[in-house]
Short mmCIF file of C-alpha atoms in Angstrom, two decimals:
data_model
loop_
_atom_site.label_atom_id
_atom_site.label_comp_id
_atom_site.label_asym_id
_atom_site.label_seq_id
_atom_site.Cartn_x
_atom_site.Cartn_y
_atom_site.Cartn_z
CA UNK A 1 15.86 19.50 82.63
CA UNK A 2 12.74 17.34 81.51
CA UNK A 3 13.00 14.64 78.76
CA UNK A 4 11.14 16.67 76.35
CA UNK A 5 13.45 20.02 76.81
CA UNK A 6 16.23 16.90 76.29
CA UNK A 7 14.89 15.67 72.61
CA UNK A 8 14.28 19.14 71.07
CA UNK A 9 18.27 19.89 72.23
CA UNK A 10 19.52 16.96 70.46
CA UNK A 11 17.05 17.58 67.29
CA UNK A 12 17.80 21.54 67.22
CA UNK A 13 21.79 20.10 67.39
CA UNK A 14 21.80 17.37 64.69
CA UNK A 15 19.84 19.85 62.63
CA UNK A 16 22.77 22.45 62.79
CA UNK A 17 25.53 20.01 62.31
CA UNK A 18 24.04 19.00 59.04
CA UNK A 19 23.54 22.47 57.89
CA UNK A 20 27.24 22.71 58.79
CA UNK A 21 28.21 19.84 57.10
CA UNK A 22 26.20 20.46 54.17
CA UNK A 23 27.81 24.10 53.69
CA UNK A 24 31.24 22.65 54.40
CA UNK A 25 30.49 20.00 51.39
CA UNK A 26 29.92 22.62 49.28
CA UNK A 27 32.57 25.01 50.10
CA UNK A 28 35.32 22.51 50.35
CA UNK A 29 34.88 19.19 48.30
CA UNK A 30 38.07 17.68 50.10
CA UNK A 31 36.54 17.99 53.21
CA UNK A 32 35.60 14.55 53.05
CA UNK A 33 38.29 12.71 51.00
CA UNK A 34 36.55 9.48 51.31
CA UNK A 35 33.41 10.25 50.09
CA UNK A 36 32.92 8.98 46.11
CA UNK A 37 31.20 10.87 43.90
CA UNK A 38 30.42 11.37 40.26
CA UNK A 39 31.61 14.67 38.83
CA UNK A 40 30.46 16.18 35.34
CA UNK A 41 31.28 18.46 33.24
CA UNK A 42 30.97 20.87 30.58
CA UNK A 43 33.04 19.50 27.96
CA UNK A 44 33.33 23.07 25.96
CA UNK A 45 34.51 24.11 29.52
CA UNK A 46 37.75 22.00 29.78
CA UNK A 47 39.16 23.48 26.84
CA UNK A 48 37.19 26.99 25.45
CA UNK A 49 39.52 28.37 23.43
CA UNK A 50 39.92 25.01 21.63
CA UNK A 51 37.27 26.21 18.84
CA UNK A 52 39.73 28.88 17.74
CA UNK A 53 41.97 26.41 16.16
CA UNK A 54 41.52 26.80 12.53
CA UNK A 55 40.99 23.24 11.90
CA UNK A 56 38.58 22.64 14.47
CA UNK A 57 35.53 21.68 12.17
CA UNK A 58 38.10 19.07 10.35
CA UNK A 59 38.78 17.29 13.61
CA UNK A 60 38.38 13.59 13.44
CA UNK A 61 37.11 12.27 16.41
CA UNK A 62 40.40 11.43 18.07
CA UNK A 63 41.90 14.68 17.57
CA UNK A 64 38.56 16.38 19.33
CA UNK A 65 38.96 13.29 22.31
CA UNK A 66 42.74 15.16 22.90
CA UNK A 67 41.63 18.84 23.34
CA UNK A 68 37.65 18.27 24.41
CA UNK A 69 37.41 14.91 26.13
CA UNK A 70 33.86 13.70 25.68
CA UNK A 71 33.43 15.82 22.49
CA UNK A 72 32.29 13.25 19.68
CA UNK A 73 30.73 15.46 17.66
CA UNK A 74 32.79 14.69 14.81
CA UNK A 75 31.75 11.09 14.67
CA UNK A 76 27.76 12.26 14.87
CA UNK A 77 28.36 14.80 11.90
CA UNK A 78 29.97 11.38 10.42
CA UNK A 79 26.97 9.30 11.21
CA UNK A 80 24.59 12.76 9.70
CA UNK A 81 26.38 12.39 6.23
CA UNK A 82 26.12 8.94 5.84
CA UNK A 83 29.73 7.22 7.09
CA UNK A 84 29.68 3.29 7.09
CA UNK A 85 30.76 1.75 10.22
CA UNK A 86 32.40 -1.91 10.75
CA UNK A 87 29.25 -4.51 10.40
CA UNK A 88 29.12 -8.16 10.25
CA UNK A 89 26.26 -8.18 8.23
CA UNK A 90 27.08 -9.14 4.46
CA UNK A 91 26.40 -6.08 3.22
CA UNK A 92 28.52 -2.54 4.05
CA UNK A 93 25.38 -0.81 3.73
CA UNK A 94 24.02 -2.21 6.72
CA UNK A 95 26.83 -0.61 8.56
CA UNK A 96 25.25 3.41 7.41
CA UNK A 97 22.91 4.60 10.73
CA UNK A 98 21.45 7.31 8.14
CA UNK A 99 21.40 7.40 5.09
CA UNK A 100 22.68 10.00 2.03
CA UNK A 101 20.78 12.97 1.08
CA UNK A 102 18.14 12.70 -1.44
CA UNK A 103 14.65 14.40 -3.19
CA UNK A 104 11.83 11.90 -3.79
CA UNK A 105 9.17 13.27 -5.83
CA UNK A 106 6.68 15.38 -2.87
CA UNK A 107 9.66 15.74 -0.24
CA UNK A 108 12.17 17.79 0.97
CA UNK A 109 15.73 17.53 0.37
CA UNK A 110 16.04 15.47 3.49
CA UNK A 111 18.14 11.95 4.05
CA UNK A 112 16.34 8.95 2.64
CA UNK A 113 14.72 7.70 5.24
CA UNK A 114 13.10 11.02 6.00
CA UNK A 115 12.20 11.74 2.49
CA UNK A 116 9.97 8.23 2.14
CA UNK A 117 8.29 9.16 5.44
CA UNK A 118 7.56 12.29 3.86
CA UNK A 119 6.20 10.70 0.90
CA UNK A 120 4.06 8.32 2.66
CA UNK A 121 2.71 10.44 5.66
CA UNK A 122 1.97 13.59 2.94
CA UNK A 123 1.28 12.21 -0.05
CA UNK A 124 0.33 8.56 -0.24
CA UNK A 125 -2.04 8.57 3.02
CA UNK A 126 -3.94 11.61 2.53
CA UNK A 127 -4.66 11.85 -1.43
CA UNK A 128 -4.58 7.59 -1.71
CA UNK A 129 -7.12 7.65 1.06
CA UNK A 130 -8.98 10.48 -0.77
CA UNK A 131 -9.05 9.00 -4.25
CA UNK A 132 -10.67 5.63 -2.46
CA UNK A 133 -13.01 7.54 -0.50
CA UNK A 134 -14.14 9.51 -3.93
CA UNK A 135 -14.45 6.65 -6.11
CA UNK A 136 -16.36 4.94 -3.40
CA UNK A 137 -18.68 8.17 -2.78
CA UNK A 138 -19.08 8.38 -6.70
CA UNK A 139 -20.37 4.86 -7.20
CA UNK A 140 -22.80 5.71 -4.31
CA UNK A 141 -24.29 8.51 -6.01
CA UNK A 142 -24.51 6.60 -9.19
CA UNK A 143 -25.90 3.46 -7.68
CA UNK A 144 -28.87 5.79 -5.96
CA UNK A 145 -29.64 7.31 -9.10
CA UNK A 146 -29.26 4.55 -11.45
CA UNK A 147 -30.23 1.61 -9.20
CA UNK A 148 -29.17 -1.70 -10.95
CA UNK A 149 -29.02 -1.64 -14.48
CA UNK A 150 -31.73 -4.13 -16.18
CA UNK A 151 -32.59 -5.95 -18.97
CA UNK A 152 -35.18 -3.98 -21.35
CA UNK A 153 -36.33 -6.89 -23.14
CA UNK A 154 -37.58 -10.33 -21.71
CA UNK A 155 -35.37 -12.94 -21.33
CA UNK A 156 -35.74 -15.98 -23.74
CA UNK A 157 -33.90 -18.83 -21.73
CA UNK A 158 -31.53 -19.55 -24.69
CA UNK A 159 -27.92 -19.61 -22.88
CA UNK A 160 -24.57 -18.37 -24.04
CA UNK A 161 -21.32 -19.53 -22.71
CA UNK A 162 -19.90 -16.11 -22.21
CA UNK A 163 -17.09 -17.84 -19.87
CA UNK A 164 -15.26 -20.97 -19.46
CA UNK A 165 -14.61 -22.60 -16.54
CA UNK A 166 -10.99 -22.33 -17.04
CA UNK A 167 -11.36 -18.81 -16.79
CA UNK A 168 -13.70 -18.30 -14.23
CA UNK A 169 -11.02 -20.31 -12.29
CA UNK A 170 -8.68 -17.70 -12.96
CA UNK A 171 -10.69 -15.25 -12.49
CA UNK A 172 -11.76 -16.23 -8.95
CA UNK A 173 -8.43 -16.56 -8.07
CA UNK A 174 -7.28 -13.75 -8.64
CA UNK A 175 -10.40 -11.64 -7.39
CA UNK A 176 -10.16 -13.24 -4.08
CA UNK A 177 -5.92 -12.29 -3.91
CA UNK A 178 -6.52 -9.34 -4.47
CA UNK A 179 -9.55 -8.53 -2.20
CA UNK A 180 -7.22 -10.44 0.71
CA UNK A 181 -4.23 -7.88 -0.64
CA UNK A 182 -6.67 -4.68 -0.67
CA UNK A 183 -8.61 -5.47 2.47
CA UNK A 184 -4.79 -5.84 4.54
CA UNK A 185 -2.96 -3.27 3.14
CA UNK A 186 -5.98 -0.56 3.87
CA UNK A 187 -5.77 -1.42 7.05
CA UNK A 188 -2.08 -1.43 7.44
CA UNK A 189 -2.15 1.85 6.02
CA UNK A 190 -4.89 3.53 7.19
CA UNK A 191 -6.00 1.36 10.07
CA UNK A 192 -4.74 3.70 12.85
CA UNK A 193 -7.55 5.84 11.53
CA UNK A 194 -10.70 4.20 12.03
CA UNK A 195 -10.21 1.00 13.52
CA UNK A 196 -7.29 1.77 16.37
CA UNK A 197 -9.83 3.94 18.23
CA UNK A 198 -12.17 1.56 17.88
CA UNK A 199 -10.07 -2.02 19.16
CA UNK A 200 -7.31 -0.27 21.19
CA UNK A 201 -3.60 -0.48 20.60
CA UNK A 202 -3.22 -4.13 21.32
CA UNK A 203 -5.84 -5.72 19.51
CA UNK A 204 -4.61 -3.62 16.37
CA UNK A 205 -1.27 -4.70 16.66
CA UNK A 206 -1.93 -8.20 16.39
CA UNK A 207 -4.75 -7.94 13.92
CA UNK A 208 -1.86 -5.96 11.45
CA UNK A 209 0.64 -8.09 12.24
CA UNK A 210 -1.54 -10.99 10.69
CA UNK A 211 -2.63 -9.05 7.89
CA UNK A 212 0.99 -8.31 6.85
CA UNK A 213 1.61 -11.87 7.03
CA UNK A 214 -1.08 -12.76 5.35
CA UNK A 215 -0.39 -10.47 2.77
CA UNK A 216 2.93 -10.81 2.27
CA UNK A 217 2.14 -14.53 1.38
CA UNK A 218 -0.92 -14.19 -1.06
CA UNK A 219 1.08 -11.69 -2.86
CA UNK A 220 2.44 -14.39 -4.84
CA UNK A 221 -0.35 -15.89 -5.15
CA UNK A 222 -1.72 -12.61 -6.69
CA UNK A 223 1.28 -12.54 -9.25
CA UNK A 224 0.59 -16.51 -10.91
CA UNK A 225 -2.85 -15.38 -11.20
CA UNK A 226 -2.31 -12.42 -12.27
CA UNK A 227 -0.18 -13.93 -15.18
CA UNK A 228 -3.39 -16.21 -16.10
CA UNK A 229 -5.43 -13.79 -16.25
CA UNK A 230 -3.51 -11.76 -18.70
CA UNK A 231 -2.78 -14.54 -21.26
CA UNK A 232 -6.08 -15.88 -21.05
CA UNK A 233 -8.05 -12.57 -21.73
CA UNK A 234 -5.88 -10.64 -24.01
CA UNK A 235 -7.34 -11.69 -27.24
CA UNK A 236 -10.76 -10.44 -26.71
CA UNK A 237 -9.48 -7.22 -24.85
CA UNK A 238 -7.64 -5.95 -28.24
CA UNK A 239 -8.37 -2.41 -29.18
CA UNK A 240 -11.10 -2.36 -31.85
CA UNK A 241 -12.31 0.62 -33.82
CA UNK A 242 -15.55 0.56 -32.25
CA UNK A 243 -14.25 1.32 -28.93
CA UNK A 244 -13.27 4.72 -30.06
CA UNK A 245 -17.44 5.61 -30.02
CA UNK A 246 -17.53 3.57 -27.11
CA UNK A 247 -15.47 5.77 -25.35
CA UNK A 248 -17.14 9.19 -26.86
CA UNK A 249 -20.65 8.10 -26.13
CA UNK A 250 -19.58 7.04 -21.85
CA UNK A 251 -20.93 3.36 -23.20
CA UNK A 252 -24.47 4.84 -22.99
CA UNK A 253 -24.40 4.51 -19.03
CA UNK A 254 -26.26 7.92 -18.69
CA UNK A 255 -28.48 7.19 -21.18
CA UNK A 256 -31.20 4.74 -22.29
CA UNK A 257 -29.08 1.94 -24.09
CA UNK A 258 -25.34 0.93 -24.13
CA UNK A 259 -23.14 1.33 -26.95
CA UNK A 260 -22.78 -1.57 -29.20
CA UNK A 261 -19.79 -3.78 -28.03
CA UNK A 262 -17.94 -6.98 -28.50
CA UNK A 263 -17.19 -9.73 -25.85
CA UNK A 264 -15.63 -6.76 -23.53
CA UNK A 265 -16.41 -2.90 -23.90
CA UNK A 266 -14.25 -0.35 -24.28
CA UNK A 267 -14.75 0.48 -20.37
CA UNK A 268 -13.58 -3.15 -19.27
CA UNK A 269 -10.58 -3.22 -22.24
CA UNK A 270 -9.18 0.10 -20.47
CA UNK A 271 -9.32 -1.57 -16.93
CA UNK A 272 -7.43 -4.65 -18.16
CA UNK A 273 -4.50 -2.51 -19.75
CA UNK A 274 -4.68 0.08 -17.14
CA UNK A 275 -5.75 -1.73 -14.06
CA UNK A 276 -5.08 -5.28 -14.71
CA UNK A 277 -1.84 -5.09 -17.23
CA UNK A 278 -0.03 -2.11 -16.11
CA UNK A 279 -0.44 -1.14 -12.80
CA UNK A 280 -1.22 -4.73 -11.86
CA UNK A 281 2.25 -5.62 -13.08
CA UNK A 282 3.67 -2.32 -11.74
CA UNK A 283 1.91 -4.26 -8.03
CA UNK A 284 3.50 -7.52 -9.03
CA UNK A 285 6.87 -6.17 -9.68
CA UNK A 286 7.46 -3.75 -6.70
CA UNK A 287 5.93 -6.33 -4.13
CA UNK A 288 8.28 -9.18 -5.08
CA UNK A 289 10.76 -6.80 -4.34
CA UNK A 290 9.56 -5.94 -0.86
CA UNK A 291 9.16 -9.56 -0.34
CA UNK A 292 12.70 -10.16 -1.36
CA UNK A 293 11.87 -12.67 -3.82
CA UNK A 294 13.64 -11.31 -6.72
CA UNK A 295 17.09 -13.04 -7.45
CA UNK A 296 20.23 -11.06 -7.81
CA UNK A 297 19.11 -7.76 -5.86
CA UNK A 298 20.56 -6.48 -2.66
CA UNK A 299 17.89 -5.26 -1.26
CA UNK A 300 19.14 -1.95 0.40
CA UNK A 301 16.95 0.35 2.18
CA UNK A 302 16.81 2.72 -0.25
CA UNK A 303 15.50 0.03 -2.61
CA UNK A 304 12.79 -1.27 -0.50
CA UNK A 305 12.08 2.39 -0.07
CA UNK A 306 11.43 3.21 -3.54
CA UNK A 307 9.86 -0.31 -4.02
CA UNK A 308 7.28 0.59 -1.39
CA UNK A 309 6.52 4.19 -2.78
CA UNK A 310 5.96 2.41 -6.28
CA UNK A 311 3.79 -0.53 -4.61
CA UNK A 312 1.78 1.78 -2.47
CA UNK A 313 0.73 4.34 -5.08
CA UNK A 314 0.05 2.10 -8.24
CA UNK A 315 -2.06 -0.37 -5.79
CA UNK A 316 -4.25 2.78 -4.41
CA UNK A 317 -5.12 3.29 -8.52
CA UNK A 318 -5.60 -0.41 -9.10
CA UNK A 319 -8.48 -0.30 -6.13
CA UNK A 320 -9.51 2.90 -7.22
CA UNK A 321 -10.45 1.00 -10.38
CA UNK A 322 -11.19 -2.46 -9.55
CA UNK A 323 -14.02 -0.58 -7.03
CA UNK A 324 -15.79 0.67 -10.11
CA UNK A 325 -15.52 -3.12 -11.40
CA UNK A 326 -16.50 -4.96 -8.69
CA UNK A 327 -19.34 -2.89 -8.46
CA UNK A 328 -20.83 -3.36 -12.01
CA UNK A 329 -19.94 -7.06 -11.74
CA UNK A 330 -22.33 -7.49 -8.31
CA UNK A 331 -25.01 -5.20 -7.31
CA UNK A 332 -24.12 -2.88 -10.76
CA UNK A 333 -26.02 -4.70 -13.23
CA UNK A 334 -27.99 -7.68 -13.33
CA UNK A 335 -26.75 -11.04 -14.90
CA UNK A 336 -22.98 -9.74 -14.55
CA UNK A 337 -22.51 -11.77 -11.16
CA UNK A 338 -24.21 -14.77 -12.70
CA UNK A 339 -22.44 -14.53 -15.71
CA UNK A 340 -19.11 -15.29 -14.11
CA UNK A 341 -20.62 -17.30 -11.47
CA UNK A 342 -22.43 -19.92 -13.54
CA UNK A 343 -20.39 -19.19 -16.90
CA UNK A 344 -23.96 -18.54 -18.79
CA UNK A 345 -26.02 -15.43 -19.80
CA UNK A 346 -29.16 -15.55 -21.66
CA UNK A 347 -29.35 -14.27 -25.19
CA UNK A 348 -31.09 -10.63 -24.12
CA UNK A 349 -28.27 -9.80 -22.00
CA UNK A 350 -25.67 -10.39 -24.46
CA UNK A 351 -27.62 -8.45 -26.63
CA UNK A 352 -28.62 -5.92 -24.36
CA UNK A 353 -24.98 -5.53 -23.05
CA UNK A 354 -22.60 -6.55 -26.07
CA UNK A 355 -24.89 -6.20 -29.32
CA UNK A 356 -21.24 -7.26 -31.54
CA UNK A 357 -20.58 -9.95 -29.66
CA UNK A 358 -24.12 -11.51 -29.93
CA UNK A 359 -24.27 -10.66 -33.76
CA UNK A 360 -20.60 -12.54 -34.24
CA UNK A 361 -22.03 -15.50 -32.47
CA UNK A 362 -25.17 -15.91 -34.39
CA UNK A 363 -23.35 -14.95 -37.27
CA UNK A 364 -21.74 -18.48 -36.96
CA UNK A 365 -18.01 -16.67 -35.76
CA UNK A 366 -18.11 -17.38 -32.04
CA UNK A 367 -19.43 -20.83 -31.43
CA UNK A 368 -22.55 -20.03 -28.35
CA UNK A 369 -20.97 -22.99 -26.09
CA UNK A 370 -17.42 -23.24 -26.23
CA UNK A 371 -16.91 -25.96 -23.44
CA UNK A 372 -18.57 -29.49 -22.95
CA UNK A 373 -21.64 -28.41 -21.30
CA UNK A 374 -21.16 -29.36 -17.15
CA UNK A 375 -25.01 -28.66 -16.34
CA UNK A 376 -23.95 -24.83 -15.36
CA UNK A 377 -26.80 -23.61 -17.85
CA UNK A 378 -30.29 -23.07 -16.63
CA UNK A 379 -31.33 -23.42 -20.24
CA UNK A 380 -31.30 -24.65 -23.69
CA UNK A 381 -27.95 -23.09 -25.05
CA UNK A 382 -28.30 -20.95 -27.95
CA UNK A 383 -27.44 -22.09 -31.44
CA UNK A 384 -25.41 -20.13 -34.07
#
């Protein structure tokens, strides 16, 4: 016999002996006692006829353990409803893996945690993102058919202080919160959708990590502001009955002149009780919250869940209504930018833009420079 003839004999024997082995393993599990293995099972197979007990479904877990071993579905059906574990956290709450059963306005009668996805991903994204992108295609079509709204008449280089510098202060500081709030929370909330394609995964993550930062710590910032701005323009944003024709008449945007109005039209008195007062507080109120800066509260996740609903929808109006505002007080309508930039507008555009407010001045009931002039004016300031 030849060495090759030799090989194959050995090969073509090993190969039977494990087939034999192999088929022995299977047929006889003892045939090799020493051999350690992991064995599994089907736990409805140790004990089948344990579901006929009449109390089965009222198990608790240890009573399953003793007639299923490895059956814990009565502790997940505990977890499902809600059950509080042991915690070391200070609150019991912390203890609940998922929370109770509930209907936010827009979802299903789901657990909590579900229910505010449901309200975000279906209602919040989609028709908040919508409104913006409306209000933003709106002003577009208004700005290429209007253009910039000018003065008819010639100016006559007589100034009015139309703002302090106090309140321009405010002002500023609270325009440039809330375009740092507005710019990071659009892209925390609808970032993935335009600029995660664009920058990839990592990039993004960073970039809203940051803005979440950053916005979680103007936010106050936003609120003191905010507060300013309220008590130092509520006198002059008081309903008057003029603003009734005001309203009825669109302020004359559509047509040839505006509307007679005092220091602030009817349009602008709207967006401080709507935009500034209301849903500005509304902003204020619900973001403290989610910050966890408001003394005495828990903070449970079904708070900070309803906080955040609250927070996200009345900040996608408040944008949806500063955009119209930032837009007349820039590339809208010439003079506004100036006017809060400088603190000065000549005598045509007061009288152009707020005829009742220009009358009560030269009328002697609004003094025309209410400050110590600072060199601001590019002018001789008007007299009463």
């Amino acid at each position: 016999m030849n060495h090759t003839s030799t090989w194959v004999g050995w090969l073509a024997a090993g190969v039977l002996g494990l087939a034999s082995l192999g088929a022995s393993a299977q047929t006889s599990p003892s045939a090799a006692p020493g051999v350690a293995g992991v064995q599994s099972a089907n736990i409805f197979e140790v004990a089948p006829d344990a579901a006929t007990d009449p109390n089965y479904e009222k198990q608790t877990n240890a009573e399953r353990a003793q007639v299923q071993p490895g059956n814990n579905a009565p502790m997940w059906r505990a977890v499902g409803q809600g059950s509080t574990g042991v915690t070391n956290f200070p609150y019991a709450e912390y203890g609940t893996l998922i929370q109770p059963f509930v209907q936010y306005p827009g979802s299903r009668l789901t657990n909590a945690g579900e229910a505010w996805r449901q309200v975000r991903n279906h209602w919040l994204i989609p028709y908040g993102g919508s409104l913006l992108l409306i209000v933003l295609l709106a002003i577009g079509l208004f700005y290429w058919r209007k253009g910039t709204l000018q003065l008819h008449g010639a100016e006559t280089g007589r100034q009015i202080e139309r703002f302090t510098a106090f309140e321009r202060a405010a002002h500023w500081a609270n325009a440039f919160a809330f375009v740092a709030l507005a710019v990071s929370g659009i892209v925390m909330a609808f970032g993935k959708f335009f600029i995660l394609p664009v920058i990839g995964t990592t990039l993004f993550g960073w970039l809203t990590y940051a803005l979440k930062n950053l916005h979680n710590f103007v936010g106050p910032l936003f609120a003191v502001s905010l507060l300013v701005v309220i008590v130092t323009f509520v006198k002059d944003n008081l309903p008057a009955k003029e603003d009734i024709t005001w309203l009825l008449k669109g302020g004359g945007l559509l047509g040839g002149h505006e509307v007679p109005s005092h220091r602030f039209n009817a349009g602008e008195k709207v967006l401080f009780w709507g935009g500034v007062f209301l849903f500005g507080l509304i902003v204020v109120g619900s973001g403290l919250v989610l910050d966890k800066l408001v003394p005495g509260l828990a903070y449970f996740r079904s708070d900070m869940q309803i906080a955040h609903m609250i927070h996200a929808a009345a900040a996608l109006v408040m944008m949806a209504m500063f955009m119209g505002h930032i837009y007349m007080g820039t590339i809208g309508m010439s003079g506004a930018y100036k006017a809060m930039k400088t603190g000065y507008v000549d005598e045509t555009w007061a009288k152009e833009h707020h005829e009742l407010w220009y009358d009560d001045i030269k009328a002697g009931k609004i003094p025309a420079q209410r400050s110590a002039p600072s060199g601001g004016a590019s002018g001789q300031v008007a007299k009463a």
